[in-house]
Short mmCIF file of C-alpha atoms and ligand atoms in Angstrom, two decimals:
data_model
loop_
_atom_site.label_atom_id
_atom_site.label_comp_id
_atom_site.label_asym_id
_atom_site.label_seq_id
_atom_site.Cartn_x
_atom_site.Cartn_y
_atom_site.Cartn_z
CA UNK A 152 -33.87 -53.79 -5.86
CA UNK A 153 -32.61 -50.86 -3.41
CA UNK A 154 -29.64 -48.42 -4.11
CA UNK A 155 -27.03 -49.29 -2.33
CA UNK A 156 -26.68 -46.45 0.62
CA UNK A 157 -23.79 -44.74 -0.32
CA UNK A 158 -23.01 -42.97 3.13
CA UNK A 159 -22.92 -46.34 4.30
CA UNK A 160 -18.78 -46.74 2.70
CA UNK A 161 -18.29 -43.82 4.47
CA UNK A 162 -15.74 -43.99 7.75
CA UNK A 163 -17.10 -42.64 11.43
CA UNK A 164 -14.75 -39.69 12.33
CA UNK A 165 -12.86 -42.34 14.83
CA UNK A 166 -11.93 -44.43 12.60
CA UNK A 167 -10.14 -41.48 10.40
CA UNK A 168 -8.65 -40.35 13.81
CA UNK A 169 -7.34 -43.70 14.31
CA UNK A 170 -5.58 -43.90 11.02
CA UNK A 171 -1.84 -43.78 11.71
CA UNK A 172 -0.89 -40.52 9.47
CA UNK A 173 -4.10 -38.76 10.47
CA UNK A 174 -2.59 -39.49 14.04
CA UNK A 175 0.84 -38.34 12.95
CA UNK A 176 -0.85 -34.63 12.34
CA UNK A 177 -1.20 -34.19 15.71
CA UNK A 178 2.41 -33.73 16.23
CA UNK A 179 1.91 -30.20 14.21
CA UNK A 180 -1.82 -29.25 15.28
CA UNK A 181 -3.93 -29.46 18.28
CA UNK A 182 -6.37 -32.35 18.95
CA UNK A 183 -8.79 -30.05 18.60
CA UNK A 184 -7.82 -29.09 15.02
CA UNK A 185 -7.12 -32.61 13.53
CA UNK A 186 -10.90 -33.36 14.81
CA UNK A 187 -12.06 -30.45 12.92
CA UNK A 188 -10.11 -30.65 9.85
CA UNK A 189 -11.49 -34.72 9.93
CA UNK A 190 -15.07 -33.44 10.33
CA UNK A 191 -14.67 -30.99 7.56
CA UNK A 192 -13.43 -32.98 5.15
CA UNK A 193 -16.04 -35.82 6.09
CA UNK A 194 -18.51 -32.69 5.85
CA UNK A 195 -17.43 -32.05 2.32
CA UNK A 196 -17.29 -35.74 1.33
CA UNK A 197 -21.52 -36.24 2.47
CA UNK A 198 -22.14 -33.10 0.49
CA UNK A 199 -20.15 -34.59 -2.60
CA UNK A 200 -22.50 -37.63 -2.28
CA UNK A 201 -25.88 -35.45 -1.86
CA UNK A 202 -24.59 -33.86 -5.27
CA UNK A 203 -24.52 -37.91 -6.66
CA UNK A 204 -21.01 -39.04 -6.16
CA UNK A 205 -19.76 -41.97 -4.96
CA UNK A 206 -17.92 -42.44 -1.76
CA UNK A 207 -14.49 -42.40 -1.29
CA UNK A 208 -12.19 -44.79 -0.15
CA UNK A 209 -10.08 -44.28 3.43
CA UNK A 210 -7.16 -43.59 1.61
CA UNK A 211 -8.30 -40.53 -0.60
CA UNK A 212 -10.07 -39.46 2.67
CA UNK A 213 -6.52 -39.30 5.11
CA UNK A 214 -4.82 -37.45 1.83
CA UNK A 215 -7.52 -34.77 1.89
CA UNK A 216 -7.22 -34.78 5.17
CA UNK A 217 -3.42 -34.36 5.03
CA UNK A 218 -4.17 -31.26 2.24
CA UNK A 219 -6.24 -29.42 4.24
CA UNK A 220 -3.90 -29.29 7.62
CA UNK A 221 -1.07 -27.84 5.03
CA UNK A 222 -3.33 -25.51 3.67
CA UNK A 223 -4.60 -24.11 7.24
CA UNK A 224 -0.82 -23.63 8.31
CA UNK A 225 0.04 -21.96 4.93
CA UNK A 226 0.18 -18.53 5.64
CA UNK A 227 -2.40 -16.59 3.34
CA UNK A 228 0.02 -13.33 2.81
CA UNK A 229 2.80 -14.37 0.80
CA UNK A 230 5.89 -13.23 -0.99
CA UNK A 231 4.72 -11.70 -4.60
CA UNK A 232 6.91 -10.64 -7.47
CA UNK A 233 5.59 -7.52 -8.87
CA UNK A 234 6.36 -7.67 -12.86
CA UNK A 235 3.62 -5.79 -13.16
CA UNK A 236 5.40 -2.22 -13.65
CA UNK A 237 3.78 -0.36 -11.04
CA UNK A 238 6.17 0.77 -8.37
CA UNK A 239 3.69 2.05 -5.81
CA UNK A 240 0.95 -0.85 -6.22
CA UNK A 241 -1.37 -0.82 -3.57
CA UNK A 242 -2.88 -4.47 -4.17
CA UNK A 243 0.64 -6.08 -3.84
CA UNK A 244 1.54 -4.09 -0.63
CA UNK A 245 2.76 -0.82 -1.65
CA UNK A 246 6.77 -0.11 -0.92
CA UNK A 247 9.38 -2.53 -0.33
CA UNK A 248 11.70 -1.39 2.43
CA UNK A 249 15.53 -0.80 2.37
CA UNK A 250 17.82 -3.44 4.44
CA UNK A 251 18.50 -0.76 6.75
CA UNK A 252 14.76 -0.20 7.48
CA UNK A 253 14.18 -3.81 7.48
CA UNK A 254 17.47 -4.62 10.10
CA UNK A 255 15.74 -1.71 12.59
CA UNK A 256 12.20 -3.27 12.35
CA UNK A 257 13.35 -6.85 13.31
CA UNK A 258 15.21 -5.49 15.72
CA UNK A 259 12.61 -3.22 17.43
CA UNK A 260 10.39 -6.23 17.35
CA UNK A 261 12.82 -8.85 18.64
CA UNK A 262 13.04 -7.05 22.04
CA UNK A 263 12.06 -4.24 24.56
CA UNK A 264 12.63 -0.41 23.37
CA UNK A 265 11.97 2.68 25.05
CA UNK A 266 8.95 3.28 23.15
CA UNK A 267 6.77 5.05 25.55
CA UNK A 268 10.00 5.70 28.38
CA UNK A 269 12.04 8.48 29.01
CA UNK A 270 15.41 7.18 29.75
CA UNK A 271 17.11 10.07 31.21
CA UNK A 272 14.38 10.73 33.69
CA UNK A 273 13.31 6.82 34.02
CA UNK A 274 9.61 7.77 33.86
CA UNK A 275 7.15 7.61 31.15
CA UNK A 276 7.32 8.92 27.98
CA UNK A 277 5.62 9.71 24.62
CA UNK A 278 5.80 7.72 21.52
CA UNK A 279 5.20 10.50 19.17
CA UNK A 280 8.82 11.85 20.02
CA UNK A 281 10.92 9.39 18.23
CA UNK A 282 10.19 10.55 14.50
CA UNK A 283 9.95 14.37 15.02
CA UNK A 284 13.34 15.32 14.96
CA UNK A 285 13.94 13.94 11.47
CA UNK A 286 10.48 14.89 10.43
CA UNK A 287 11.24 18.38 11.27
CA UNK A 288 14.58 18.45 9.18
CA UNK A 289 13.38 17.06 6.30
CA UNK A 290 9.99 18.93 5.98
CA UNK A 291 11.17 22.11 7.86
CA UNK A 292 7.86 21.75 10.12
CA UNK A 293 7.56 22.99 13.64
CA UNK A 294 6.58 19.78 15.01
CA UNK A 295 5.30 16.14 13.41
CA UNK A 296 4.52 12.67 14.40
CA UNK A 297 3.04 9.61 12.78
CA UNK A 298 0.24 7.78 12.94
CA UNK A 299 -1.32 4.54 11.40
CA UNK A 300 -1.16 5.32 7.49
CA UNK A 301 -2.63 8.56 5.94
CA UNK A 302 -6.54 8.06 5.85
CA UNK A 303 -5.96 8.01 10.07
CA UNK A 304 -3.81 11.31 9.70
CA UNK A 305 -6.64 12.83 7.55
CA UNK A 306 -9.79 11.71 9.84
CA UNK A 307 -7.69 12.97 13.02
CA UNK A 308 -6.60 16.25 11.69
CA UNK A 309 -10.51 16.98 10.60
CA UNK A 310 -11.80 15.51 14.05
CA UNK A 311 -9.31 17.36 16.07
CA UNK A 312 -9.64 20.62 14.33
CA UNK A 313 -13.45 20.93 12.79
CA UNK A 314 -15.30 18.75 14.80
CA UNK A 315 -19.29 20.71 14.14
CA UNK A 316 -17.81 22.90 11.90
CA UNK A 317 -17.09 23.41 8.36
CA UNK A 318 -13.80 22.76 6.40
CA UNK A 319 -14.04 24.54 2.78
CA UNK A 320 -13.04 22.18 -0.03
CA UNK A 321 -13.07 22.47 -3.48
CA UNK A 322 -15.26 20.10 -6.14
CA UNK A 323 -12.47 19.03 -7.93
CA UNK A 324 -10.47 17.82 -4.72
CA UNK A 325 -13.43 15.68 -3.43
CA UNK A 326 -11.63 12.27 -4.64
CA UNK A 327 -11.53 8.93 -4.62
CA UNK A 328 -8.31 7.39 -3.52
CA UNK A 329 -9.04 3.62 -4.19
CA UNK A 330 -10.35 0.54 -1.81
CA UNK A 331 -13.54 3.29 -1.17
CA UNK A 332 -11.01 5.74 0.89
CA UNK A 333 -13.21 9.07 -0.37
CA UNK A 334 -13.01 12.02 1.32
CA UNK A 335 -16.52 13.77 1.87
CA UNK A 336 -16.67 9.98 3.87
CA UNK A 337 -13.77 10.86 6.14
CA UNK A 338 -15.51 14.37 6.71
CA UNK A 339 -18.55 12.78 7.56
CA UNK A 340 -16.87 10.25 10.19
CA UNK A 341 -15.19 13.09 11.39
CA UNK A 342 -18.02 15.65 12.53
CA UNK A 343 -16.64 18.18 10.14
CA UNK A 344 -19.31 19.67 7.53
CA UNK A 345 -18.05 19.81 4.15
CA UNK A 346 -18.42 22.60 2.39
CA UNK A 347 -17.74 22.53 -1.46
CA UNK A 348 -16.91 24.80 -3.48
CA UNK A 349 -15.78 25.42 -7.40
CA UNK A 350 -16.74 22.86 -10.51
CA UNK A 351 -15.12 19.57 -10.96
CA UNK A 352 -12.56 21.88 -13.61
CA UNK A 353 -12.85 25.38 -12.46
CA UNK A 354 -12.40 26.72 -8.62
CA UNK A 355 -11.06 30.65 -7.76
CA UNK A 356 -9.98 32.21 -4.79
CA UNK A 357 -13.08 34.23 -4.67
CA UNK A 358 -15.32 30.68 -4.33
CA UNK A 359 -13.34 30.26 -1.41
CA UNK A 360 -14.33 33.60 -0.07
CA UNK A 361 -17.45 33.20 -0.58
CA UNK A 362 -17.90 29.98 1.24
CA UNK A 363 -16.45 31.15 4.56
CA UNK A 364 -18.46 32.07 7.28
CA UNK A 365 -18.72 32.17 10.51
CA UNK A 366 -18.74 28.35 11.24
CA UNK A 367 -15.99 27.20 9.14
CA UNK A 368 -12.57 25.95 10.77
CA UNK A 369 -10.35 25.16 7.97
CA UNK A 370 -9.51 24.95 4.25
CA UNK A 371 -8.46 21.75 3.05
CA UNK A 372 -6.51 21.05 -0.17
CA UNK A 373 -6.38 17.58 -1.45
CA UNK A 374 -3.43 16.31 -3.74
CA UNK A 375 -5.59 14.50 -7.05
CA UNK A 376 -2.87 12.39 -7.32
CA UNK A 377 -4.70 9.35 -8.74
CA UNK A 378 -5.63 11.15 -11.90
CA UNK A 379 -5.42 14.72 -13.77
CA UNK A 380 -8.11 17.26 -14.79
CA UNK A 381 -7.08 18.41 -18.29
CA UNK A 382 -8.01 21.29 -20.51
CA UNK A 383 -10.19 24.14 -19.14
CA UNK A 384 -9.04 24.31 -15.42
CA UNK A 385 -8.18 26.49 -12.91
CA UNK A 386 -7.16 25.98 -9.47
CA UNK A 387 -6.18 28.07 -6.30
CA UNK A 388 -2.20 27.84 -5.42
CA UNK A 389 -1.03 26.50 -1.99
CA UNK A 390 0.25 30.01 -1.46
CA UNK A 391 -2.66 32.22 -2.43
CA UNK A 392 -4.83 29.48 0.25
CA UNK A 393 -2.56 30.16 2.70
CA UNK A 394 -2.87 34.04 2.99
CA UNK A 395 -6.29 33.46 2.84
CA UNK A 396 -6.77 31.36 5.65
CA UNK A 397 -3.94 33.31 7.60
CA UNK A 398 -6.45 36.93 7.04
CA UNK A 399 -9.76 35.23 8.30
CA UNK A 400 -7.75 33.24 11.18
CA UNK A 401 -8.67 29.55 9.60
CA UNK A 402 -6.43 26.37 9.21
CA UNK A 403 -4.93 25.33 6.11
CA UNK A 404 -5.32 21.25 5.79
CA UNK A 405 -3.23 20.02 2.67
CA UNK A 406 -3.41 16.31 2.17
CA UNK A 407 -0.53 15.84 -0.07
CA UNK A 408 -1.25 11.72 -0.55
CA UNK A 409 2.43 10.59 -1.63
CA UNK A 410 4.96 12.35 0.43
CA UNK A 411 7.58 13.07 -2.36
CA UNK A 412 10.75 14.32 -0.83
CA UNK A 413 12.62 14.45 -3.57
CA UNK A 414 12.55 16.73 -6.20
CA UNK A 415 11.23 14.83 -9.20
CA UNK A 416 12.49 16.55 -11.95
CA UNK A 417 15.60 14.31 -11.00
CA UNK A 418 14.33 11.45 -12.40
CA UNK A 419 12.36 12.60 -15.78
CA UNK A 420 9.26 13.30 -14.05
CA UNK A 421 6.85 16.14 -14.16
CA UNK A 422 6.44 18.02 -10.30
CA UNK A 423 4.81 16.32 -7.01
CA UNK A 424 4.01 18.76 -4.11
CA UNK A 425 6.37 18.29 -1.66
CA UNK A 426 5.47 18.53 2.05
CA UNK A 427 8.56 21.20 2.27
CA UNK A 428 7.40 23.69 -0.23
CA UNK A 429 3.42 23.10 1.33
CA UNK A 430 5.08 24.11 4.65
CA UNK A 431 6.98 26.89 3.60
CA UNK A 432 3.45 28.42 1.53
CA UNK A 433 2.11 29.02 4.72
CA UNK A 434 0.04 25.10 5.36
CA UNK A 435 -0.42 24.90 9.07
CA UNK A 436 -0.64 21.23 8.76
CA UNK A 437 0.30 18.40 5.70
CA UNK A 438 -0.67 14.85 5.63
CA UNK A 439 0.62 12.25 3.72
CA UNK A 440 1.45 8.67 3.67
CA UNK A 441 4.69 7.07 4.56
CA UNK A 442 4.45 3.99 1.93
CA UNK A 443 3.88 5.91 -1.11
CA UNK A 444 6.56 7.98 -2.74
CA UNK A 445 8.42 8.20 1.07
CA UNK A 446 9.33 4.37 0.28
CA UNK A 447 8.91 2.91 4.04
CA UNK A 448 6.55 1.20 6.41
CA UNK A 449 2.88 2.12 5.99
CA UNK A 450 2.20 4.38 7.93
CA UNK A 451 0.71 8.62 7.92
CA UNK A 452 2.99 11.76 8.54
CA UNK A 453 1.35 14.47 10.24
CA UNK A 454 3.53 17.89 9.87
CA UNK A 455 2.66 21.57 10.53
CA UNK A 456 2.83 24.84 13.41
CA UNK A 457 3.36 23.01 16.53
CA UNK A 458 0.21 24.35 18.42
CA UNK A 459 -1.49 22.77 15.53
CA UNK A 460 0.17 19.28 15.75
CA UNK A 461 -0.11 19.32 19.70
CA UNK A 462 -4.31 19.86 19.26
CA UNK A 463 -4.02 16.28 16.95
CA UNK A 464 -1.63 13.99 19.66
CA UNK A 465 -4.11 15.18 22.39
CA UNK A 466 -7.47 13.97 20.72
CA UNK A 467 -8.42 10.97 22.19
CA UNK A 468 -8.78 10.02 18.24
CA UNK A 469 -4.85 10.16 18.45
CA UNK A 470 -4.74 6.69 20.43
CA UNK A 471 -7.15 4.88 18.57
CA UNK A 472 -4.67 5.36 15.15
CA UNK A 473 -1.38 5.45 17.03
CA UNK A 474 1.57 4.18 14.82
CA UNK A 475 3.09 0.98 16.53
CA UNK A 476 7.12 0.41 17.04
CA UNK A 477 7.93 -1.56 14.61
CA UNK A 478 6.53 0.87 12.05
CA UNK A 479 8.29 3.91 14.15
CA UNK A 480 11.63 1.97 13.96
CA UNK A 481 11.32 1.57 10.23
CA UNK A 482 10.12 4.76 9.26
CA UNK A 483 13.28 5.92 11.27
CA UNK A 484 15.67 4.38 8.95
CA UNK A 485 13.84 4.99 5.91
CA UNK A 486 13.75 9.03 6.91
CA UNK A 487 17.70 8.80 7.69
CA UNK A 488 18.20 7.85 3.85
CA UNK A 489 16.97 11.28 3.24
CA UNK A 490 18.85 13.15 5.47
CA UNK A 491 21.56 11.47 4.35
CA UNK A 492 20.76 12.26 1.12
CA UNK A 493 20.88 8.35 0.04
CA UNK A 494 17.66 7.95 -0.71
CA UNK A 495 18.12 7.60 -4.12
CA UNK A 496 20.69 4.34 -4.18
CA UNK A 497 18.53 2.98 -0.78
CA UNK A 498 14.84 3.23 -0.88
CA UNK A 499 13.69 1.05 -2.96
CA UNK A 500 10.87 3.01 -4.74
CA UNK A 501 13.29 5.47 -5.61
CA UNK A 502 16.00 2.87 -7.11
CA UNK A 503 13.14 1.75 -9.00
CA UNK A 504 12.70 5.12 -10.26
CA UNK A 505 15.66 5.72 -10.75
CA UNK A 506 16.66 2.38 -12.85
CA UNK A 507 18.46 3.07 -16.19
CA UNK A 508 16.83 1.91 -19.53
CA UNK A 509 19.91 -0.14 -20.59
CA UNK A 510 19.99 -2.42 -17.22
CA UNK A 511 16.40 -3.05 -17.43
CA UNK A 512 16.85 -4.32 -21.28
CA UNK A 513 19.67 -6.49 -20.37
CA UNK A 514 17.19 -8.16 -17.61
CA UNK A 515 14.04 -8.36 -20.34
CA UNK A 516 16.61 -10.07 -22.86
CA UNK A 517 17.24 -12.46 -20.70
CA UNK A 518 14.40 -13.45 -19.65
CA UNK A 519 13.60 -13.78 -23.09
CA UNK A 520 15.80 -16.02 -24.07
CA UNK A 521 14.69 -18.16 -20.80
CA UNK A 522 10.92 -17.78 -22.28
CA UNK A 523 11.93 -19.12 -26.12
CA UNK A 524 10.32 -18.77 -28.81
CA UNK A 525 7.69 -15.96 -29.26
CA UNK A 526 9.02 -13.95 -26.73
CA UNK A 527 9.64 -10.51 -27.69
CA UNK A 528 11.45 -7.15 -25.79
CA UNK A 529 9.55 -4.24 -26.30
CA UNK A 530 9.11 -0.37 -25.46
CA UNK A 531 7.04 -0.13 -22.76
CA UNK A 532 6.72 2.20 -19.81
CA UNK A 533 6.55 1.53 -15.74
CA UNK A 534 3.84 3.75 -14.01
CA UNK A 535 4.86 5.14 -10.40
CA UNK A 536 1.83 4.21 -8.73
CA UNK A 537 -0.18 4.30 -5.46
CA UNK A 538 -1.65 7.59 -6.55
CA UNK A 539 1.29 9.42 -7.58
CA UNK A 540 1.81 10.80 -10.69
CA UNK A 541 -0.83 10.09 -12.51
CA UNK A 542 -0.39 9.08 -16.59
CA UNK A 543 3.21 10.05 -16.21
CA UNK A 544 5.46 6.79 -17.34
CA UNK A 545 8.91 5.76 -17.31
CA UNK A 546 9.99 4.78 -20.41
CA UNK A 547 10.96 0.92 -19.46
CA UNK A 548 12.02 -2.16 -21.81
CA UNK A 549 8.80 -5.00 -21.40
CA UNK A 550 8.82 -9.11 -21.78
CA UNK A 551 5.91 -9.73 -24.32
CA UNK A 552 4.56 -12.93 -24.19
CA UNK A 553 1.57 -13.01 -27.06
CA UNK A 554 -1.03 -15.08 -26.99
CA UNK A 555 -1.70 -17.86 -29.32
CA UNK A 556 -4.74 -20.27 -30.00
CA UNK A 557 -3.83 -22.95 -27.87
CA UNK A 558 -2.32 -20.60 -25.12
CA UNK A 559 -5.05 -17.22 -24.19
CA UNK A 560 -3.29 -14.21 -22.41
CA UNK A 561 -5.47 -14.98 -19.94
CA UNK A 562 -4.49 -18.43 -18.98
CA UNK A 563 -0.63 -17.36 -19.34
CA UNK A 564 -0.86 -15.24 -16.46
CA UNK A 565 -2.65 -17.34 -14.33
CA UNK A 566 0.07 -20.01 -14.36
CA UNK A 567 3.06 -17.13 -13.68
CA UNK A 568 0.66 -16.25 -10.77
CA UNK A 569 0.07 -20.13 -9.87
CA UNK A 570 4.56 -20.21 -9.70
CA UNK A 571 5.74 -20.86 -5.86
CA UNK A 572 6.07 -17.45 -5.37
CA UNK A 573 4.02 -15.69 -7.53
CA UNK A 574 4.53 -14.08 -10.56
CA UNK A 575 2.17 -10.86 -11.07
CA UNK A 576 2.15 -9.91 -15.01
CA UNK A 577 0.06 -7.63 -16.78
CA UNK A 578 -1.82 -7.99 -20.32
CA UNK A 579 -2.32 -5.53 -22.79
CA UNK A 580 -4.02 -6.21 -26.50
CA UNK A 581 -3.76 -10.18 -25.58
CA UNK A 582 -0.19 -9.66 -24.56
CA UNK A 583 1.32 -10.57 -21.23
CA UNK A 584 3.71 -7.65 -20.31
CA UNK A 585 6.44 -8.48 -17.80
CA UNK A 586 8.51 -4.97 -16.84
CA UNK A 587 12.00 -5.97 -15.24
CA UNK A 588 11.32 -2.20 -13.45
CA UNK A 589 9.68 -3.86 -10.58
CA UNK A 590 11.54 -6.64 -10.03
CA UNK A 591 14.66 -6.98 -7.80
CA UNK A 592 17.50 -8.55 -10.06
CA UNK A 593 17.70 -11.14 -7.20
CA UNK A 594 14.25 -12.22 -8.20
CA UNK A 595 15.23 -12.85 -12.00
CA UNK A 596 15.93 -16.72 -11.00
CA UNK A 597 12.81 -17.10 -10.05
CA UNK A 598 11.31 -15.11 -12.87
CA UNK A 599 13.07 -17.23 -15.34
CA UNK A 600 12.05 -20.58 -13.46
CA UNK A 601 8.31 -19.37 -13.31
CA UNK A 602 8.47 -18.77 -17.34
CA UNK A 603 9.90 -22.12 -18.35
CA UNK A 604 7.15 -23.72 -16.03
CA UNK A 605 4.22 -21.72 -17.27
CA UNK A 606 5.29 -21.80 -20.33
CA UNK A 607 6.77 -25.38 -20.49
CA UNK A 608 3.65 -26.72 -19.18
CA UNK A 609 1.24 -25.45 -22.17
CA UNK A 610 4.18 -26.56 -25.20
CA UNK A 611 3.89 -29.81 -23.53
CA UNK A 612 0.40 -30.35 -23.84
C1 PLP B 300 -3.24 7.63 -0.61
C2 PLP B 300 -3.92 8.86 -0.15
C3 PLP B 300 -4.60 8.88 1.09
C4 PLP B 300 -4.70 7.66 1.97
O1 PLP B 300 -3.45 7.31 2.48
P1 PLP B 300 -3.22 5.88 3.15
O2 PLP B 300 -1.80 5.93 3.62
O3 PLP B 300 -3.46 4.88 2.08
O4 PLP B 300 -4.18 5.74 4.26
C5 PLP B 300 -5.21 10.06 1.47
N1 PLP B 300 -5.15 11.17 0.69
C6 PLP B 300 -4.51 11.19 -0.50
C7 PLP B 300 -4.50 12.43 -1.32
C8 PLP B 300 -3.87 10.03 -0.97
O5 PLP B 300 -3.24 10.04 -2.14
#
C-alpha cells in the first residue's frame, strides 16, 4: 500500500492568497510582500515535511502567515533597559542623550537647516562650522570639527597627515578597542607606516628618539582606556612628547578615546586625560569620541592648531566620514551642558555617575520586594564603560536574584531579556545582578513588571 503523498494536503500559493485574512494583510504590505511572505512560509512548511512532518492544515498556515508579516514590520533595533551596570556599554548603544539634545535632533530632522548655507551671504557654506565655536571653548583648541564617530577621526587624521610616512607609536599603545577597532589596522588603511617602539610595560623618551628619522610625520599617543598595565611600567608624559615633536618639527596625534570634560576626581574617580590639558601640553591635534564619557550622539571630535585641523576638512577622506545634521544638532546641545556647566544634572552619563548610593538602594529595595522571595540587595559596583576607566567601580547597591535547581541563572536572564522591552541583567557566581545605576527611575515600572513575569512564570511551573 503507498504512503499517502503528504505535499499533496498542502494549499497552492492562490489559494492562501485567496484566504480572507491573508487578503486583509495587504492593507499593511505590498502585493508583492504578502506573495513572498506566502511563499516563504509554504517554503518552510515543504521543508518541515522533507524533515518527516505532517502537513498542516490552512488554518495554522494563514496564522504563520499572519506571524511572519508582524515580524518583518517589527523593527529589529529596539528600546533596551540597561540593568546591566555599565554606563558606557557599547553593545546596548553607548550614551543616552539629554531632552535638550534629543528636542534639537528631532527638530533638525523634522525640517530644512542651514547645514551647508551661509545665511548672511545666501551662498554656500561649510558644515564643519556649526560645532567649532563651542568646541573651541570647551577644549581651548584653535579650531575643531566632527566627524562620524572616533575610529573616522583617527583614520583621517593619519591619512591626512602621514600618508607614506611613518607615525612613531609606542608597544604598549597598540590596542584593541573592541568590535576589532585596532589600531596598527587603522594605520595600515591609512598609508601611514607604523613604527613601534618601547615593550608592552616599558617605553622612554629616548625610544622615541631613536625611532625618528627622516620619514616619520607624527607621534601618536593612544589613551589604553579599555584596560591598565600594572606594576613595572613606564611611560612618556603628554608634555615631554610634545617638546619632542615641537624640536624635530613632527605632529603630536593623541587619541584620547572617551572625551572626559570633566574633571573626574568630582565624582570618586581616579584621572581621565582630558582633551583640555592634551591641548594645553603642546598636542597639535586630539581625537576622541562624542558618545563615550562626552554623553551625546555618536559621533568623533577632532581638536588641535588650526593649520592642522584645516589639512583634515580638506582630505577628500573628510567627506567620506562627514558627521550628518542630526548628529551636529545633538552634539550642539549636549556641548552647551558643558559650557553651561550643567553637565552634571543633564547628560545622562554623568547623572549616572554621579547617582548617590542611598537613591540607588531605595530603587534595588524595591524592586526587591516586587521580585519576592529570594531576592536579596547587595554591595555591588557599576563600571563606567565604553573604554573608560578601566577596573575603576562605583560603589552601587545590586538586585541579586540566585539561582536555584529548578530556575539556572542562565534561564533567569533570558526571560528579563525575553520582557517587551528588554531587560539586560548580568550574572555573577550563578547570580543575576540587576544595578538600579543604569536604569532611569522612569523605567523601574517596567523593571518591576519584567521581574514578576520572569519570575512568576518559573514559580508557576
Ligand atoms: C573608543 C575608542 C576609539 C574608537 O572610537 P569610536 O567613537 O568608537 O569610533 C578610538 N580610540 C580610542 C582610544 C578609543 O577608546
Amino acid at each position: 500500500m503507498a504512503a499517502r503523498n503528504p505535499y499533496r494536503g498542502l494549499p497552492s500559493v492562490d489559494r492562501v492568497l485567496a484566504d480572507e485574512r491573508v487578503r486583509a494583510l495587504s492593507a499593511e504590505y505590498s502585493g508583492d510582500t504578502v506573495v513572498t511572505l506566502v511563499r516563504e512560509e509554504l517554503d518552510a512548511v515543504r521543508e518541515a515535511i522533507a524533515g518527516g512532518g505532517a502537513a498542516p492544515p490552512l488554518e495554522a498556515i494563514v496564522a504563520a502567515v499572519g506571524r511572519r508579516a508582524r515580524s518583518a514590520l517589527a523593527p529589529s533595533l529596539r528600546p533596551t533597559i540597561n540593568a546591566t551596570g555599565v554606563i558606557i556599554h557599547t553593545n546596548l548603544g553607548r550614551a543616552p542623550l539629554s531632552d535638550e539634545a534629543l528636542a534639537a535632533m528631532a527638530e533638525a530632522a523634522r525640517g530644512y537647516s542651514n547645514l551647508e548655507f551661509d545665511l548672511e551671504a545666501g551662498e554656500r557654506g561649510s558644515r564643519h562650522v556649526h560645532l567649532e565655536e563651542q568646541l573651541r571653548r570647551l577644549t581651548g583648541a584653535e579650531a575643531a570639527f566632527a566627524v562620524n564617530n572616533n575610529a573616522s577621526a583617527v583614520l583621517l587624521a593619519l591619512s591626512a597627515l602621514a600618508a607614506r610616512r611613518e607615525v612613531v607609536i609606542s608597544r604598549g599603545q597598540l590596542v584593541e578597542i573592541g568590535g576589532g577597532f585596532r589600531i596598527p589596522d587603522v594605520m595600515a588603511q591609512s598609508d601611514a607606516f607604523l613604527a613601534e617602539i618601547g615593550t608592552t610595560n616599558r617605553t622612554y623618551l629616548r625610544d622615541y628618539e631613536e625611532a625618528i628619522t627622516e620619514h616619520t610625520a607624527a607621534l601618536m599617543r593612544v589613551h589604553a582606556s579599555n584596560f591598565k598595565v600594572v606594576g613595572f611600567t613606564a611611560s612618556v608624559s603628554i608634555q615631554e612628547l610634545a617638546q619632542l615633536a615641537r624640536e624635530r618639527r613632527l605632529y603630536l596625534i593623541d587619541d584620547l578615546g572617551s572625551g572626559c570634560l570633566l574633571d573626574t576626581a568630582r565624582f570618586g574617580l581616579p584621572p581621565e586625560p582630558t582633551p583640555q590639558e592634551s591641548l594645553a601640553a603642546g598636542a597639535d591635534l586630539v581625537l576622541f569620541s562624542g558618545d563615550k564619557l562626552l554623553g551625546g550622539p555618536q559621533a568623533g571630535i577632532i581638536a588641535g592648531r588650526r593649520e592642522v585641523v584645516e589639512r583634515l576638512r580638506r582630505h577628500p577622506l573628510a567627506r567620506a566620514v562627514r558627521i550628518d545634521k542630526v548628529s551636529i544638532a545633538g552634539l550642539a546641545a549636549t556641548l552647551n551642558h558643558y559650557l553651561k556647566d550643567e553637565a552634571a544634572e543633564k547628560v545622562p552619563v554623568w547623572r549616572m555617575i554621579a547617582a548617590p548610593v542611598d537613591g540607588l538602594a531605595r530603587r534595588a529595595r524595591r524592586w526587591a520586594r516586587a521580585a519576592g522571595r529570594g531576592a536579596t540587595v547587595v554591595d555591588g559596583r557599576s563600571m563606567v564603560g565604553g573604554g573608560s576607566l578601566p577596573e575603576e567601580g562605583l560603589p552601587t547597591k545590586l538586585l541579586a536574584l540566585p539561582a536555584t535547581p529548578e530556575r539556572p541563572a542562565e534561564a533567569l536572564a533570558r526571560r528579563l531579556r525575553a520582557h517587551d522591552p528588554p531587560v539586560v541583567a548580568r550574572i555573577e557566581r550563578d547570580t543575576v545582578l540587576l544595578d538600579p545605576r543604569t536604569v532611569h527611575p522612569r523605567e523601574d515600572r517596567v523593571v518591576v513588571e519584567a521581574l514578576r513575569a520572569a519570575l512568576g512564570e518559573s514559580n508557576g511551573s
